[in-house]
CSV table of C-alpha atoms and ligand atoms in Angstrom, one decimal:
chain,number,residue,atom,x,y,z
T,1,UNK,CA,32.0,-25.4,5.8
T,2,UNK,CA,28.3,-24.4,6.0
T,3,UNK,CA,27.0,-21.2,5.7
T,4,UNK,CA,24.1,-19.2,4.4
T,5,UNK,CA,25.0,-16.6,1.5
T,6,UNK,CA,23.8,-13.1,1.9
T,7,UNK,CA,25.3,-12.6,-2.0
T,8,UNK,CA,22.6,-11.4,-4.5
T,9,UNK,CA,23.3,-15.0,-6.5
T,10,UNK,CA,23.8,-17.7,-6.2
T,11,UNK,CA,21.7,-17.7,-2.7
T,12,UNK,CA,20.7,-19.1,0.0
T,13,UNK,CA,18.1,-21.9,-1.5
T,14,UNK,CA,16.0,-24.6,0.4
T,15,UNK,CA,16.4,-27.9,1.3
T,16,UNK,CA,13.3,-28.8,-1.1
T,17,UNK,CA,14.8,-26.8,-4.5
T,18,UNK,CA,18.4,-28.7,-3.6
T,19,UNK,CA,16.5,-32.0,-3.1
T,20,UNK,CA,14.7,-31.4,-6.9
T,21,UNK,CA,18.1,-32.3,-8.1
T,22,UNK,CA,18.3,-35.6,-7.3
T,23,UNK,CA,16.7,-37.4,-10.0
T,24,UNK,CA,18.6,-37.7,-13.4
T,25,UNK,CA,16.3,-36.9,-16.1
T,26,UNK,CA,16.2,-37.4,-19.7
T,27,UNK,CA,16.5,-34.4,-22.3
T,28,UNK,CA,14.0,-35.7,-24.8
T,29,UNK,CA,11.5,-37.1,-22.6
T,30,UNK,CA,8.0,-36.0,-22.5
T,31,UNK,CA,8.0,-35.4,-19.1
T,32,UNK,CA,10.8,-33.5,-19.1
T,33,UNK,CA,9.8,-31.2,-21.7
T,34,UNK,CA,6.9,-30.5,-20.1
T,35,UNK,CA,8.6,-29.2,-17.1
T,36,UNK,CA,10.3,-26.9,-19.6
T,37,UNK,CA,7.0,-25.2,-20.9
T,38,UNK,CA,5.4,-25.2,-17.6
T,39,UNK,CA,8.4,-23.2,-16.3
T,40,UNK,CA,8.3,-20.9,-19.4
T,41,UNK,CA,4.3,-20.7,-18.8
T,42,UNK,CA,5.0,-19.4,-15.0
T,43,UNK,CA,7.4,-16.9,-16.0
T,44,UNK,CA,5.2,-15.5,-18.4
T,45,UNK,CA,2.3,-15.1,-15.1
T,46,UNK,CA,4.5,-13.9,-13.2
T,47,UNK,CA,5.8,-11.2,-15.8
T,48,UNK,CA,1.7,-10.4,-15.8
T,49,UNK,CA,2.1,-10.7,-19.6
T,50,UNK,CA,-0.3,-13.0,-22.3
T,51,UNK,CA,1.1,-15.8,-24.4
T,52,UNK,CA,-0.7,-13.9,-27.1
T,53,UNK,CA,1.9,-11.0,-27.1
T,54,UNK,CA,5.4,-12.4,-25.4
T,55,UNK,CA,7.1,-16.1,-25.0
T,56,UNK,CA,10.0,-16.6,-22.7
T,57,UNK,CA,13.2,-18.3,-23.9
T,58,UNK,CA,15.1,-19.9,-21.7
T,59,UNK,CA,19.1,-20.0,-22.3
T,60,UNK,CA,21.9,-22.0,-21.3
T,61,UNK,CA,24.6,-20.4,-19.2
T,62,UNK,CA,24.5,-17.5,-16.3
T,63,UNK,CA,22.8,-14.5,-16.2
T,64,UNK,CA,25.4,-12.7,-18.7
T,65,UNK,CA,24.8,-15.5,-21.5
T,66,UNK,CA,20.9,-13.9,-21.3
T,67,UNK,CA,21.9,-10.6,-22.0
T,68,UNK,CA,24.2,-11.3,-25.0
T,69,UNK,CA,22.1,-13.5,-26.3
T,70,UNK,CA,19.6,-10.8,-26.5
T,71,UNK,CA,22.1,-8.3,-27.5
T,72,UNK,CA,23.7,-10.1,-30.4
T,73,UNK,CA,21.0,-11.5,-31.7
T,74,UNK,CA,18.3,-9.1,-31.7
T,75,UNK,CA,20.2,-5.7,-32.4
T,76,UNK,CA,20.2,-5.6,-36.1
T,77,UNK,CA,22.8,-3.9,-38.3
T,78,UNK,CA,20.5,-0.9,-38.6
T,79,UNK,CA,20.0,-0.2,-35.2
T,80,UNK,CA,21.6,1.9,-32.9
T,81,UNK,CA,21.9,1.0,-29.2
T,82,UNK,CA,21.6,3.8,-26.4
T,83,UNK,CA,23.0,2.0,-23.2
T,84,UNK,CA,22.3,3.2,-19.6
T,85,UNK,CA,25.2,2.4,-17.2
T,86,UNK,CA,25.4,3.2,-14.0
T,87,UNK,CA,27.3,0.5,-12.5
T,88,UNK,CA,29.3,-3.0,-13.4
T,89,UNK,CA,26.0,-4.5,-15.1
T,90,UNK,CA,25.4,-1.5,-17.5
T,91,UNK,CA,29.2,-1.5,-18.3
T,92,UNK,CA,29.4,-5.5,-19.0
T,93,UNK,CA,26.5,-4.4,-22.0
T,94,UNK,CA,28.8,-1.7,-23.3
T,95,UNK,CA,31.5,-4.6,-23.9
T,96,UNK,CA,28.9,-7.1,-25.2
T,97,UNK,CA,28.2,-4.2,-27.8
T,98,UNK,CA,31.6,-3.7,-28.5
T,99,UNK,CA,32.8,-7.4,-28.9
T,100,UNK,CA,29.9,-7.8,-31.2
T,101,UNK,CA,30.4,-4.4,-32.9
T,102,UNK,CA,26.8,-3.3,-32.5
T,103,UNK,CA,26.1,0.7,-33.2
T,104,UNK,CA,25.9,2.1,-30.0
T,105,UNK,CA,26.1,4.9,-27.5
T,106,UNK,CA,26.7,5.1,-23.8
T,107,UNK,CA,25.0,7.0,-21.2
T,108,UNK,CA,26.9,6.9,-18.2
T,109,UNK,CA,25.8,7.8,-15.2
T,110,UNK,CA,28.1,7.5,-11.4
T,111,UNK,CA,27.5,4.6,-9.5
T,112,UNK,CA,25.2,6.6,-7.1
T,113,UNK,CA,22.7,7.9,-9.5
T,114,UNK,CA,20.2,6.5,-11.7
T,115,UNK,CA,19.8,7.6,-15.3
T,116,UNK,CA,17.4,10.5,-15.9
T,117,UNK,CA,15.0,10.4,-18.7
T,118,UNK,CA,15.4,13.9,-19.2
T,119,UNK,CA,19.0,13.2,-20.1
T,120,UNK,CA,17.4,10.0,-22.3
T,121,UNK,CA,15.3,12.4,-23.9
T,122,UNK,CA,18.2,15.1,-24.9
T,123,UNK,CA,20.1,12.4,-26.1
T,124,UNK,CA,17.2,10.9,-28.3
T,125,UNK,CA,16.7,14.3,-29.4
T,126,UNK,CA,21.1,14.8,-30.6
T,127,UNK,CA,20.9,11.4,-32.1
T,128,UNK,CA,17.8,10.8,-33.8
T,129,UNK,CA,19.4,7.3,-35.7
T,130,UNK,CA,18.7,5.8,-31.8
T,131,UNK,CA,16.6,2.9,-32.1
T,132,UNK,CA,16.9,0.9,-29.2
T,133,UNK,CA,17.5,1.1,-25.2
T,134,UNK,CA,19.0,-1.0,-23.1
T,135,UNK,CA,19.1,-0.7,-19.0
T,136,UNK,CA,19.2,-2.2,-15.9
T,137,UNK,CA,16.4,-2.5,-13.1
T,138,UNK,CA,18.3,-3.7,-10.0
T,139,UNK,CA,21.9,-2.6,-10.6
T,140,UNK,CA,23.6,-5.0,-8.2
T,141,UNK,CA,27.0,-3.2,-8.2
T,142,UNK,CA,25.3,-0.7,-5.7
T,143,UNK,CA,22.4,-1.9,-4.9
T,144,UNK,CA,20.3,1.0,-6.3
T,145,UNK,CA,17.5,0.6,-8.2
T,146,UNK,CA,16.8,2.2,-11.4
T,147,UNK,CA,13.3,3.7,-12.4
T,148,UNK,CA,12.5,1.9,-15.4
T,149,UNK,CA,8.8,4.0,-15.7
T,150,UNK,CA,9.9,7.3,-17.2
T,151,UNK,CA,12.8,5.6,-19.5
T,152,UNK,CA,10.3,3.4,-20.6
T,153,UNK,CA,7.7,5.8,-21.7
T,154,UNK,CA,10.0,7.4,-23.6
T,155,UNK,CA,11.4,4.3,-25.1
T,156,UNK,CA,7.1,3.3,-26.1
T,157,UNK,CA,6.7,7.9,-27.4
T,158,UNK,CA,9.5,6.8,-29.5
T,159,UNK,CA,8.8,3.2,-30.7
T,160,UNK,CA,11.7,2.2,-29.3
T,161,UNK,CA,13.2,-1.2,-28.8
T,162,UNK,CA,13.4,-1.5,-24.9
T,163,UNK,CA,15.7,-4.2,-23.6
T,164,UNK,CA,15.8,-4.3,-19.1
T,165,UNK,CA,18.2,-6.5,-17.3
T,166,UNK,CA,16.0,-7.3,-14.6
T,167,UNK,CA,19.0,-9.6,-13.3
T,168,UNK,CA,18.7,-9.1,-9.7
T,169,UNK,CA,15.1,-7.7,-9.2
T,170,UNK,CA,12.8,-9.9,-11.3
T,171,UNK,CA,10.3,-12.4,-8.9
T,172,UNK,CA,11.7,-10.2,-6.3
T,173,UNK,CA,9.9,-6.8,-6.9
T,174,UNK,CA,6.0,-6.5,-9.0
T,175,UNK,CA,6.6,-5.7,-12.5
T,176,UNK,CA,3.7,-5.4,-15.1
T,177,UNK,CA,6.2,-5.9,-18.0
T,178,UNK,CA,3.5,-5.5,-20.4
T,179,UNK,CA,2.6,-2.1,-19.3
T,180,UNK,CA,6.2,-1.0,-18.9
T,181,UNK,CA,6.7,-1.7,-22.5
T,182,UNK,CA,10.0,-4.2,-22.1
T,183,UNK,CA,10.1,-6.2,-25.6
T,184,UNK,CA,13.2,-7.9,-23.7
T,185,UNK,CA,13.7,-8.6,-20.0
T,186,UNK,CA,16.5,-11.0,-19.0
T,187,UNK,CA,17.0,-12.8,-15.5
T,188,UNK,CA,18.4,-15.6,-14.4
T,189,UNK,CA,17.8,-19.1,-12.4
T,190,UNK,CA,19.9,-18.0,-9.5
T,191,UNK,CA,18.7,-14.6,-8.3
T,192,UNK,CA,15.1,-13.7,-7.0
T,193,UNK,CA,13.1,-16.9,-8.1
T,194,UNK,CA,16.0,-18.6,-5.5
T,195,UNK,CA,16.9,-21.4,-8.0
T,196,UNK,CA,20.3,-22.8,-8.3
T,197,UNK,CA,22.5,-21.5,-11.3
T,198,UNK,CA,22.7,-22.4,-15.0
T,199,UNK,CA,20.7,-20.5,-17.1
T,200,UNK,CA,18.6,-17.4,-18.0
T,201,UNK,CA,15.6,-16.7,-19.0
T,202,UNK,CA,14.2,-14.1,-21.5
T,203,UNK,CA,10.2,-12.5,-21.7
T,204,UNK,CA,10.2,-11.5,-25.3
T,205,UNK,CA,7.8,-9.7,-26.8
T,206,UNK,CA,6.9,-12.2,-29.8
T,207,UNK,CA,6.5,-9.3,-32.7
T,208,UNK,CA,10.0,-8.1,-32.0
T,209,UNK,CA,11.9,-11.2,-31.6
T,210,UNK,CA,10.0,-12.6,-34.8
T,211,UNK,CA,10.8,-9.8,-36.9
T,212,UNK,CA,14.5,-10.1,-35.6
T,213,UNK,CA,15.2,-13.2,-37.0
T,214,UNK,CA,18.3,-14.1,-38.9
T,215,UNK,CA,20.7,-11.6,-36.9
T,216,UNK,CA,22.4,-13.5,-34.8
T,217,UNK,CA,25.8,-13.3,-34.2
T,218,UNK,CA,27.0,-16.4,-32.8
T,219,UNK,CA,25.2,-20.2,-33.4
T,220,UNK,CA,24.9,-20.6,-29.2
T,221,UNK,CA,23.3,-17.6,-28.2
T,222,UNK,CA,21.2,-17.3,-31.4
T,223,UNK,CA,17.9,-16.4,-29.5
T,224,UNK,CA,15.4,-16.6,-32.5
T,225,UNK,CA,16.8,-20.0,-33.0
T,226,UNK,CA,16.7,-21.1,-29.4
T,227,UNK,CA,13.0,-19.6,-29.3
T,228,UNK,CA,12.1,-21.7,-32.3
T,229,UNK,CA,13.0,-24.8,-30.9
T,230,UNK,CA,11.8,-24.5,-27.5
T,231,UNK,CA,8.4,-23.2,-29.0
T,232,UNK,CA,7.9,-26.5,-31.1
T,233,UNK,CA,8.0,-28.7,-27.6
T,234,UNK,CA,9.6,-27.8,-25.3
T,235,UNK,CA,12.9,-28.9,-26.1
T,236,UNK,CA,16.4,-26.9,-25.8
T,237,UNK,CA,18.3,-27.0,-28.8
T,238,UNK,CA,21.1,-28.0,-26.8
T,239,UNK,CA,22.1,-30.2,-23.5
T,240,UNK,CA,19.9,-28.1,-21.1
T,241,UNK,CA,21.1,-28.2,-17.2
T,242,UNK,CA,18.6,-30.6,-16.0
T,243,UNK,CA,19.1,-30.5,-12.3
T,244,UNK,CA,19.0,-26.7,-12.6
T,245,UNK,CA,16.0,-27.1,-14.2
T,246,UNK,CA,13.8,-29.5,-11.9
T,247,UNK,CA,15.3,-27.0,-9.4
T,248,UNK,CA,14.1,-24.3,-10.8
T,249,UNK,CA,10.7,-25.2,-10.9
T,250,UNK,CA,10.8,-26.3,-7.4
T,251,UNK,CA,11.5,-22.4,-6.7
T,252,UNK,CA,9.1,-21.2,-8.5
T,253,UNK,CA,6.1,-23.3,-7.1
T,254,UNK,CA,7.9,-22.3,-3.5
T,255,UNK,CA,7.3,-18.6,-4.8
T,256,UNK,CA,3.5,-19.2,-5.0
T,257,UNK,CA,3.5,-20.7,-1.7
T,258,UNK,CA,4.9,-17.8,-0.4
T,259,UNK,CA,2.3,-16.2,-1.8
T,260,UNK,CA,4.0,-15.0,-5.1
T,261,UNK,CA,6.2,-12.0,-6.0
T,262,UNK,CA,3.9,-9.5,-3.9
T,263,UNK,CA,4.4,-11.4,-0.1
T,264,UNK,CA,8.2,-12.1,-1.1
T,265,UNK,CA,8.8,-8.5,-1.8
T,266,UNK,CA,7.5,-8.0,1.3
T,267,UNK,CA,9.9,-10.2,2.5
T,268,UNK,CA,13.2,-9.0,1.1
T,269,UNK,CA,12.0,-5.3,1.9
T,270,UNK,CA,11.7,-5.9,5.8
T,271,UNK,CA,15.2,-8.0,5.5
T,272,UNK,CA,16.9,-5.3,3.7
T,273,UNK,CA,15.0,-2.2,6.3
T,274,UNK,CA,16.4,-4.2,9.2
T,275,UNK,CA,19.8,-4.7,7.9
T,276,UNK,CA,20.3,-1.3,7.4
T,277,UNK,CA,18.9,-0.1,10.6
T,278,UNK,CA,20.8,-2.5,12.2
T,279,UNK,CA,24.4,-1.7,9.9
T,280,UNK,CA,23.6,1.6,11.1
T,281,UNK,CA,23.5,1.6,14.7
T,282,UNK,CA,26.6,-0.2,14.8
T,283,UNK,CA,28.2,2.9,12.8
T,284,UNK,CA,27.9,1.8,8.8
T,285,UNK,CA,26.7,4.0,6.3
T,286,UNK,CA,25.1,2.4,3.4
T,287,UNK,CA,26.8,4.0,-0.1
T,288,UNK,CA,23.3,4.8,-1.9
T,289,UNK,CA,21.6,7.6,-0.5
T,290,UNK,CA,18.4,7.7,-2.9
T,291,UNK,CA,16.5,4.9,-4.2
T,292,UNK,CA,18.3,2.1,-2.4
T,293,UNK,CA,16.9,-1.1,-3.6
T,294,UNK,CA,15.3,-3.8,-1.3
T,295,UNK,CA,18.2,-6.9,-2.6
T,296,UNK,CA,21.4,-5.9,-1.9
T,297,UNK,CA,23.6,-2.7,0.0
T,298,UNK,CA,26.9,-1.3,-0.2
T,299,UNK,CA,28.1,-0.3,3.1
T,300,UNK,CA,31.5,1.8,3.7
T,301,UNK,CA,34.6,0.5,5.3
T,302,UNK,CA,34.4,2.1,9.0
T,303,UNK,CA,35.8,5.5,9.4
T,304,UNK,CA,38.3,5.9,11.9
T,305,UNK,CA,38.8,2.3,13.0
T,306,UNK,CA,40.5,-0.2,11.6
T,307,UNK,CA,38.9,-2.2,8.9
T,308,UNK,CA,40.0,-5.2,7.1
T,309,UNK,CA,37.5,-6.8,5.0
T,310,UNK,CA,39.2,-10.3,5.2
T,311,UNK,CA,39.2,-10.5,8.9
T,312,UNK,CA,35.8,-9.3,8.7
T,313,UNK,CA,34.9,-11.9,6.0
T,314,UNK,CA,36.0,-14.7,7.7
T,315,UNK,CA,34.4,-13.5,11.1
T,316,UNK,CA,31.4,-13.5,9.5
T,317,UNK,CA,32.0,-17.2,7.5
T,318,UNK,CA,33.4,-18.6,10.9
T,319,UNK,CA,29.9,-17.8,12.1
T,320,UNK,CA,27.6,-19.1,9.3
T,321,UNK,CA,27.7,-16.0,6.8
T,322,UNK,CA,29.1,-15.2,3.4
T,323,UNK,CA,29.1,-11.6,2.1
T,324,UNK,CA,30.6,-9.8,-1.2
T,325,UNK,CA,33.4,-7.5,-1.8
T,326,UNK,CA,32.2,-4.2,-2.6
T,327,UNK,CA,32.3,-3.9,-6.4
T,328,UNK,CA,32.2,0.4,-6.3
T,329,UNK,CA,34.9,1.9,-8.0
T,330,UNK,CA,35.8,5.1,-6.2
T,331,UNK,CA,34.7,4.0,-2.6
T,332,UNK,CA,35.8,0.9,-0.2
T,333,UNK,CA,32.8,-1.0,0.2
T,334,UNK,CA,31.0,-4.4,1.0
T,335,UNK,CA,27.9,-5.8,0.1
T,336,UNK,CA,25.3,-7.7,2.2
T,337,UNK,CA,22.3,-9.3,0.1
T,338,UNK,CA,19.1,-10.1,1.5
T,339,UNK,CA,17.6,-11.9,-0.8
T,340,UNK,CA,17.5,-15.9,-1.4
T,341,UNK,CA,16.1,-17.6,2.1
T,342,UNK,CA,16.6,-15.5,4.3
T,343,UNK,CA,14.4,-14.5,6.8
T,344,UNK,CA,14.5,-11.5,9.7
T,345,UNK,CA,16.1,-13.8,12.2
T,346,UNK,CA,19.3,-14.4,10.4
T,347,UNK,CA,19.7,-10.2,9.8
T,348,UNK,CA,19.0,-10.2,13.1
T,349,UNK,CA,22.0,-12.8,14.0
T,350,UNK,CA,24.0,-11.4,11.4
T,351,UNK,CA,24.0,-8.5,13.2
T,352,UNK,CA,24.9,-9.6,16.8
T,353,UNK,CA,27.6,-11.1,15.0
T,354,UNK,CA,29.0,-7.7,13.0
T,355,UNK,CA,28.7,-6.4,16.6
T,356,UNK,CA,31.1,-8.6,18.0
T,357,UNK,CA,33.5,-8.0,15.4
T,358,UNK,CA,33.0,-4.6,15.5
T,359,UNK,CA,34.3,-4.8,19.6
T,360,UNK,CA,37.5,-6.8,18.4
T,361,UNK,CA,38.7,-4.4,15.8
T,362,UNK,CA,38.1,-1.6,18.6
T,363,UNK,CA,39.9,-3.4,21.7
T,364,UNK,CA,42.7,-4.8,19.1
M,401,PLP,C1,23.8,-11.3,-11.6
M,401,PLP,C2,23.7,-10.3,-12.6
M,401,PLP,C3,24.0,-10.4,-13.9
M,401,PLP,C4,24.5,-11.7,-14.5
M,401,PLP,O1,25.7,-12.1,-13.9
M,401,PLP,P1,26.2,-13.6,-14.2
M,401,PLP,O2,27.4,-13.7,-13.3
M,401,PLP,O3,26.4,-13.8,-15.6
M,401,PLP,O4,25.1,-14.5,-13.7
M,401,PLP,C5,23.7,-9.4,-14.8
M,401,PLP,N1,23.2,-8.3,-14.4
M,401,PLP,C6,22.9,-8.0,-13.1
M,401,PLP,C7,22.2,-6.8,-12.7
M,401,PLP,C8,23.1,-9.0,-12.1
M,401,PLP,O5,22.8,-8.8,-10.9
């Protein structure tokens, strides 16, 4: 069955990134490495960062695989890890740390609020042996987005490591990565560039990730070693996902058609105002009050009616849409992303369609 995905990943791509895949390409051809640094070259624009100061690796796997690669291998024995959580995302960290046995401490914050650098600062201030920060941008739990600009000053006042899982929000949202200070940003294939999955892809600031060599944890995910590779040519150190990758640079020339990270903001902003506007004249309240993020929303189960979310799941696949389960632990919710390509017509469909559920549940 067909349908377009309003998930935050994998998404809705077009019929030109899918038809990228169709050609079977060789790991150690020229050609093919090539593609490889041209890809790492765009990320590196669109990150608005020099070659001089940062390099992007990119890495095997989903999303996840980015972040531990980062975490295990860059967070020496002598550093101590503060991690922001305030959802699922921020959480999975917390476990990477723990798996790995990395010194760290958690700052949790509910699923509704973003972390306060006040609260970074007090903490900094109790535990001085704090040499490192790790947060998310887009926490795609919620929906909300974190303010990476106040954490990230403080993270520079106190020469700080600053690691950002910019998952869900990077190519989606403008982000001067060099002036925000990130020595380590990790996204993936799948999410706002609107590639198809199978890998990450990490902006690292080059002095960091040099001096951090030798500290991996695991021979995979070793992302000094990965760097050194890829920097030599252009080659992965291991069997790279080549369809993902043709794909991927499909997406991003498709980005600067659009008119780069700026126009599809714009985009994904006016899908995810309408969405809302439209969730809430049919009677759903989003679960984020303050700083809602433009990619994906948590709406609450209906008061008072009844509410199933598998009928209304396969209401909505029966007519062309795919939604999420809400991932909130204390409330009922479901997600709707806006993100991937998807324009206002189809938010606009969508919603003709939630209306006509909405008349079933009531007359049933
Ligand atoms: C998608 C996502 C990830 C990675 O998830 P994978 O399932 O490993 O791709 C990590 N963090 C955030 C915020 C995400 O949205």
């Amino acid at each position: 069955m067909r349908y377009k995905l309003l998930t935050p990943g994998p998404l809705t791509t077009t019929t030109t990134v899918k038809k990228a895949m169709m050609t079977d390409q060789c790991t150690w051809d020229q050609d093919y490495k090539e593609i490889t640094q041209e890809i790492r070259q765009r990320l590196l624009s669109l990150a608005e960062v020099s070659e001089e100061d940062y390099t992007t690796v990119l890495m095997q796997g989903s999303g996840s695989f980015g972040v531990e690669s980062v975490l295990s291998s860059m967070i020496t024995p002598e550093d101590h890890l503060l991690v922001c959580a305030n959802g699922a995302y921020g959480k999975r960290m917390v476990e990477m740390c723990q798996r790995h046995g990395l010194t760290h401490t958690v700052y949790e914050v509910p699923e509704n609020e973003i972390p306060k650098a006040a609260k970074v600062q007090q903490l900094l201030n109790d535990q001085p042996t704090i040499s490192a920060i790790a947060m998310v941008h887009s926490e795609t739990t919620s929906g909300i987005l974190n303010d990476l600009t106040e954490i990230s000053a403080l993270a520079k006042a106190n020469e700080l490591l600053f690691i950002v899982d910019a998952m869900s929000s990077f190519g989606g949202i403008p982000m001067n990565v060099a002036e925000l200070n990130i020595d380590f940003l990790v996204s993936s294939s799948n999410k706002c560039i609107q590639g198809v999955p199978g890998f990450s892809f990490i902006i690292a600031k080059r002095d960091e990730l040099e001096k951090r060599k030798g500290h991996a944890r695991t021979l995979s995910l070793d992302l000094y070693d990965q760097y050194q590779v890829m920097e030599k040519d252009g080659k992965w150190r291991f069997t790279s996902p080549t369809h993902t990758v043709l794909a991927f640079l499909q997406a991003l020339k498709e980005l600067e058609l659009e008119g780069g990270i700026e126009q599809r903001y714009l985009r994904y902003l006016t899908n995810n105002h309408l969405l809302r506007q439209k969730m809430e004249e049919l009677g759903y309240e989003t679960f984020i009050e303050k700083n809602q993020g433009p990619f994906i929303t948590s709406f609450l189960y209906l008061k008072d009616r009844p509410f199933s979310f598998n009928n209304f799941y396969y209401h909505l696949k029966h007519n062309g849409f795919v939604i999420y389960p809400g991932k909130i632990s204390a409330r009922d919710c479901f997600r709707i992303g806006n993100i991937g390509e998807i324009y206002p017509e189809d938010i606009h469909r969508l919603a003709e369609i939630i209306e006509k559920y909405s008349e079933v549940a009531y007359v049933n």
